[in-house]
PDB file of C-alpha atoms in Angstrom:
ATOM      1  CA  MET A1126     -34.718  21.454  21.076  1.00  0.00           C
ATOM      2  CA  ASP A1127     -35.486  20.363  24.502  1.00  0.00           C
ATOM      3  CA  PHE A1128     -34.833  16.277  22.211  1.00  0.00           C
ATOM      4  CA  PHE A1129     -31.468  17.144  21.562  1.00  0.00           C
ATOM      5  CA  PHE A1130     -30.661  18.281  25.283  1.00  0.00           C
ATOM      6  CA  GLU A1131     -32.112  14.871  26.572  1.00  0.00           C
ATOM      7  CA  ASN A1132     -30.373  12.974  24.538  1.00  0.00           C
ATOM      8  CA  ILE A1133     -27.255  14.334  23.692  1.00  0.00           C
ATOM      9  CA  VAL A1134     -24.973  11.659  24.747  1.00  0.00           C
ATOM     10  CA  LEU A1135     -27.193   9.187  22.316  1.00  0.00           C
ATOM     11  CA  ILE A1136     -26.324  11.999  19.849  1.00  0.00           C
ATOM     12  CA  SER A1137     -22.380  12.277  20.233  1.00  0.00           C
ATOM     13  CA  ILE A1138     -22.137   8.586  20.157  1.00  0.00           C
ATOM     14  CA  ALA A1139     -24.282   8.610  16.756  1.00  0.00           C
ATOM     15  CA  PHE A1140     -21.918  10.724  15.724  1.00  0.00           C
ATOM     16  CA  ILE A1141     -18.787   9.471  16.971  1.00  0.00           C
ATOM     17  CA  SER A1142     -19.827   5.864  15.458  1.00  0.00           C
ATOM     18  CA  GLY A1143     -19.892   7.290  11.965  1.00  0.00           C
ATOM     19  CA  GLY A1144     -16.523   8.975  12.379  1.00  0.00           C
ATOM     20  CA  LEU A1145     -14.866   6.152  13.104  1.00  0.00           C
ATOM     21  CA  LEU A1146     -17.243   4.220  10.186  1.00  0.00           C
ATOM     22  CA  ILE A1147     -15.877   6.726   7.288  1.00  0.00           C
ATOM     23  CA  TRP A1148     -12.220   7.100   8.983  1.00  0.00           C
ATOM     24  CA  PRO A1149     -10.534   3.937   7.226  1.00  0.00           C
ATOM     25  CA  LEU A1150     -12.372   5.312   3.985  1.00  0.00           C
ATOM     26  CA  LEU A1151     -10.794   8.887   4.044  1.00  0.00           C
ATOM     27  CA  THR A1152      -7.033   7.489   5.249  1.00  0.00           C
ATOM     28  CA  LYS A1153      -7.098   4.058   3.084  1.00  0.00           C
ATOM     29  CA  ASN A1154      -4.201   5.226   0.205  1.00  0.00           C
ATOM     30  CA  ILE A1155      -2.982   8.278   2.132  1.00  0.00           C
ATOM     31  CA  GLY A1156       0.834   8.398   1.103  1.00  0.00           C
ATOM     32  CA  VAL A1157       0.183   5.658  -1.622  1.00  0.00           C
ATOM     33  CA  LYS A1158      -0.177   6.721  -5.706  1.00  0.00           C
ATOM     34  CA  ARG A1159      -2.457   4.246  -7.671  1.00  0.00           C
ATOM     35  CA  LEU A1160      -0.466   3.852 -11.447  1.00  0.00           C
ATOM     36  CA  GLY A1161      -1.613   2.650 -13.957  1.00  0.00           C
ATOM     37  CA  THR A1162       0.132   0.575 -16.743  1.00  0.00           C
ATOM     38  CA  ALA A1163       1.685   3.519 -18.827  1.00  0.00           C
ATOM     39  CA  GLU A1164       2.644   5.589 -15.648  1.00  0.00           C
ATOM     40  CA  ALA A1165       4.585   2.128 -14.780  1.00  0.00           C
ATOM     41  CA  THR A1166       5.527   1.361 -17.423  1.00  0.00           C
ATOM     42  CA  THR A1167       7.698   5.039 -17.458  1.00  0.00           C
ATOM     43  CA  MET A1168       8.818   5.488 -13.953  1.00  0.00           C
ATOM     44  CA  LEU A1169      10.854   1.099 -14.812  1.00  0.00           C
ATOM     45  CA  ASN A1170      11.630   2.676 -17.847  1.00  0.00           C
ATOM     46  CA  ARG A1171      13.385   6.649 -17.425  1.00  0.00           C
ATOM     47  CA  GLN A1172      13.197   6.508 -13.687  1.00  0.00           C
ATOM     48  CA  ASN A1173      14.898   2.570 -13.431  1.00  0.00           C
ATOM     49  CA  GLY A1174      12.066   2.169 -11.306  1.00  0.00           C
ATOM     50  CA  ILE A1175      11.655  -1.236  -9.580  1.00  0.00           C
ATOM     51  CA  LEU A1176       9.081  -3.436  -9.660  1.00  0.00           C
ATOM     52  CA  ILE A1177       7.887  -5.497  -6.618  1.00  0.00           C
ATOM     53  CA  ASP A1178       5.487  -8.800  -6.904  1.00  0.00           C
ATOM     54  CA  LEU A1179       3.849  -8.588  -4.151  1.00  0.00           C
ATOM     55  CA  ARG A1180       1.461 -11.383  -4.964  1.00  0.00           C
ATOM     56  CA  GLU A1181       1.176 -15.147  -3.454  1.00  0.00           C
ATOM     57  CA  ASP A1182       2.132 -18.515  -4.403  1.00  0.00           C
ATOM     58  CA  ASP A1183      -1.350 -19.319  -5.452  1.00  0.00           C
ATOM     59  CA  ASP A1184      -2.272 -16.304  -7.343  1.00  0.00           C
ATOM     60  CA  LEU A1185       1.129 -16.705  -9.965  1.00  0.00           C
ATOM     61  CA  SER A1186      -1.325 -18.465 -12.079  1.00  0.00           C
ATOM     62  CA  SER A1187      -1.138 -15.794 -14.711  1.00  0.00           C
ATOM     63  CA  GLY A1188       2.284 -15.426 -15.311  1.00  0.00           C
ATOM     64  CA  ILE A1189       5.281 -13.946 -13.952  1.00  0.00           C
ATOM     65  CA  ILE A1190       6.767 -10.932 -14.570  1.00  0.00           C
ATOM     66  CA  PRO A1191      10.860 -11.575 -14.957  1.00  0.00           C
ATOM     67  CA  GLN A1192      11.969  -8.516 -14.205  1.00  0.00           C
ATOM     68  CA  ALA A1193      10.176  -7.995 -11.090  1.00  0.00           C
ATOM     69  CA  GLU A1194      11.207  -8.741  -7.343  1.00  0.00           C
ATOM     70  CA  ARG A1195       8.999 -11.201  -6.112  1.00  0.00           C
ATOM     71  CA  ILE A1196       8.204 -10.903  -2.450  1.00  0.00           C
ATOM     72  CA  PRO A1197       5.339 -12.303  -1.046  1.00  0.00           C
ATOM     73  CA  SER A1198       3.253  -9.723   0.989  1.00  0.00           C
ATOM     74  CA  SER A1199       3.003 -11.988   3.127  1.00  0.00           C
ATOM     75  CA  ILE A1200       6.831 -11.933   4.185  1.00  0.00           C
ATOM     76  CA  LEU A1201       6.641  -8.406   4.052  1.00  0.00           C
ATOM     77  CA  LEU A1202       3.469  -7.473   6.216  1.00  0.00           C
ATOM     78  CA  LYS A1203       5.156 -10.347   8.780  1.00  0.00           C
ATOM     79  CA  LYS A1204       8.672  -9.654   9.299  1.00  0.00           C
ATOM     80  CA  ARG A1205       9.158  -5.901   9.280  1.00  0.00           C
ATOM     81  CA  GLU A1206      13.779  -6.788   8.824  1.00  0.00           C
ATOM     82  CA  GLU A1207      12.161  -8.505   5.395  1.00  0.00           C
ATOM     83  CA  PHE A1208      11.981  -5.527   4.446  1.00  0.00           C
ATOM     84  CA  ASP A1209      14.020  -3.173   5.596  1.00  0.00           C
ATOM     85  CA  LYS A1210      17.092  -5.998   3.902  1.00  0.00           C
ATOM     86  CA  HIS A1211      14.954  -5.654  -0.024  1.00  0.00           C
ATOM     87  CA  LYS A1212      15.062  -2.002   0.657  1.00  0.00           C
ATOM     88  CA  LYS A1213      18.932  -1.612   0.628  1.00  0.00           C
ATOM     89  CA  LYS A1214      18.320  -3.100  -3.046  1.00  0.00           C
ATOM     90  CA  PHE A1215      16.751  -0.276  -3.846  1.00  0.00           C
ATOM     91  CA  GLN A1216      19.151   2.538  -3.162  1.00  0.00           C
ATOM     92  CA  ASP A1217      21.225   3.158  -6.276  1.00  0.00           C
ATOM     93  CA  LYS A1218      25.580   4.214  -5.827  1.00  0.00           C
ATOM     94  CA  LYS A1219      24.417   7.778  -5.882  1.00  0.00           C
ATOM     95  CA  ASN A1220      21.882   6.948  -2.044  1.00  0.00           C
ATOM     96  CA  GLN A1221      19.330   7.692  -4.058  1.00  0.00           C
ATOM     97  CA  ASN A1222      15.982   6.179  -3.391  1.00  0.00           C
ATOM     98  CA  LYS A1223      14.544   4.654  -6.535  1.00  0.00           C
ATOM     99  CA  PRO A1224      10.609   4.621  -7.485  1.00  0.00           C
ATOM    100  CA  ILE A1225       9.141   1.593  -5.971  1.00  0.00           C
ATOM    101  CA  ILE A1226       6.332  -0.032  -7.932  1.00  0.00           C
ATOM    102  CA  LEU A1227       4.113  -2.271  -5.656  1.00  0.00           C
ATOM    103  CA  MET A1228       1.808  -5.086  -7.865  1.00  0.00           C
ATOM    104  CA  GLY A1229      -0.534  -7.001  -6.206  1.00  0.00           C
ATOM    105  CA  ASN A1230      -3.986  -8.857  -7.055  1.00  0.00           C
ATOM    106  CA  LYS A1231      -5.169  -7.396  -3.628  1.00  0.00           C
ATOM    107  CA  GLY A1232      -5.196  -3.807  -3.312  1.00  0.00           C
ATOM    108  CA  SER A1233      -5.818  -3.656   0.126  1.00  0.00           C
ATOM    109  CA  ALA A1234      -1.728  -5.949   0.606  1.00  0.00           C
ATOM    110  CA  VAL A1235      -0.470  -3.257  -1.480  1.00  0.00           C
ATOM    111  CA  SER A1236      -1.990  -0.040   0.235  1.00  0.00           C
ATOM    112  CA  VAL A1237      -0.495  -1.527   3.302  1.00  0.00           C
ATOM    113  CA  VAL A1238       3.488  -2.664   2.081  1.00  0.00           C
ATOM    114  CA  GLY A1239       2.840   0.621   0.217  1.00  0.00           C
ATOM    115  CA  LYS A1240       2.793   2.087   3.482  1.00  0.00           C
ATOM    116  CA  LEU A1241       5.299   0.760   5.132  1.00  0.00           C
ATOM    117  CA  THR A1242       8.312   2.218   2.706  1.00  0.00           C
TER     118      THR A1242
END
């Protein structure tokens, strides 16, 4: 028990640093739902969802999706006003937001852009 009281500062630093290491893992995908192919197709077809391709030009070797709005993630992450301009396209005449499906090779870019929406 004396060890605990004599080293309370070191023990608290250890707990705080451990918490800071775990925090990004816990909050990584808050507000962003990961979809499978079937769910994404259903949202596109039944709810008039919009597919946004966030891949960079270098990553397009596997092909493009003709129905997707192509906006590289680097543009959206650097220019918030560019994102807001594109976001206006995604509202229908009744001013209801359509589901937005983000597609990319890098999950981290999709998560970051997903939090902007």
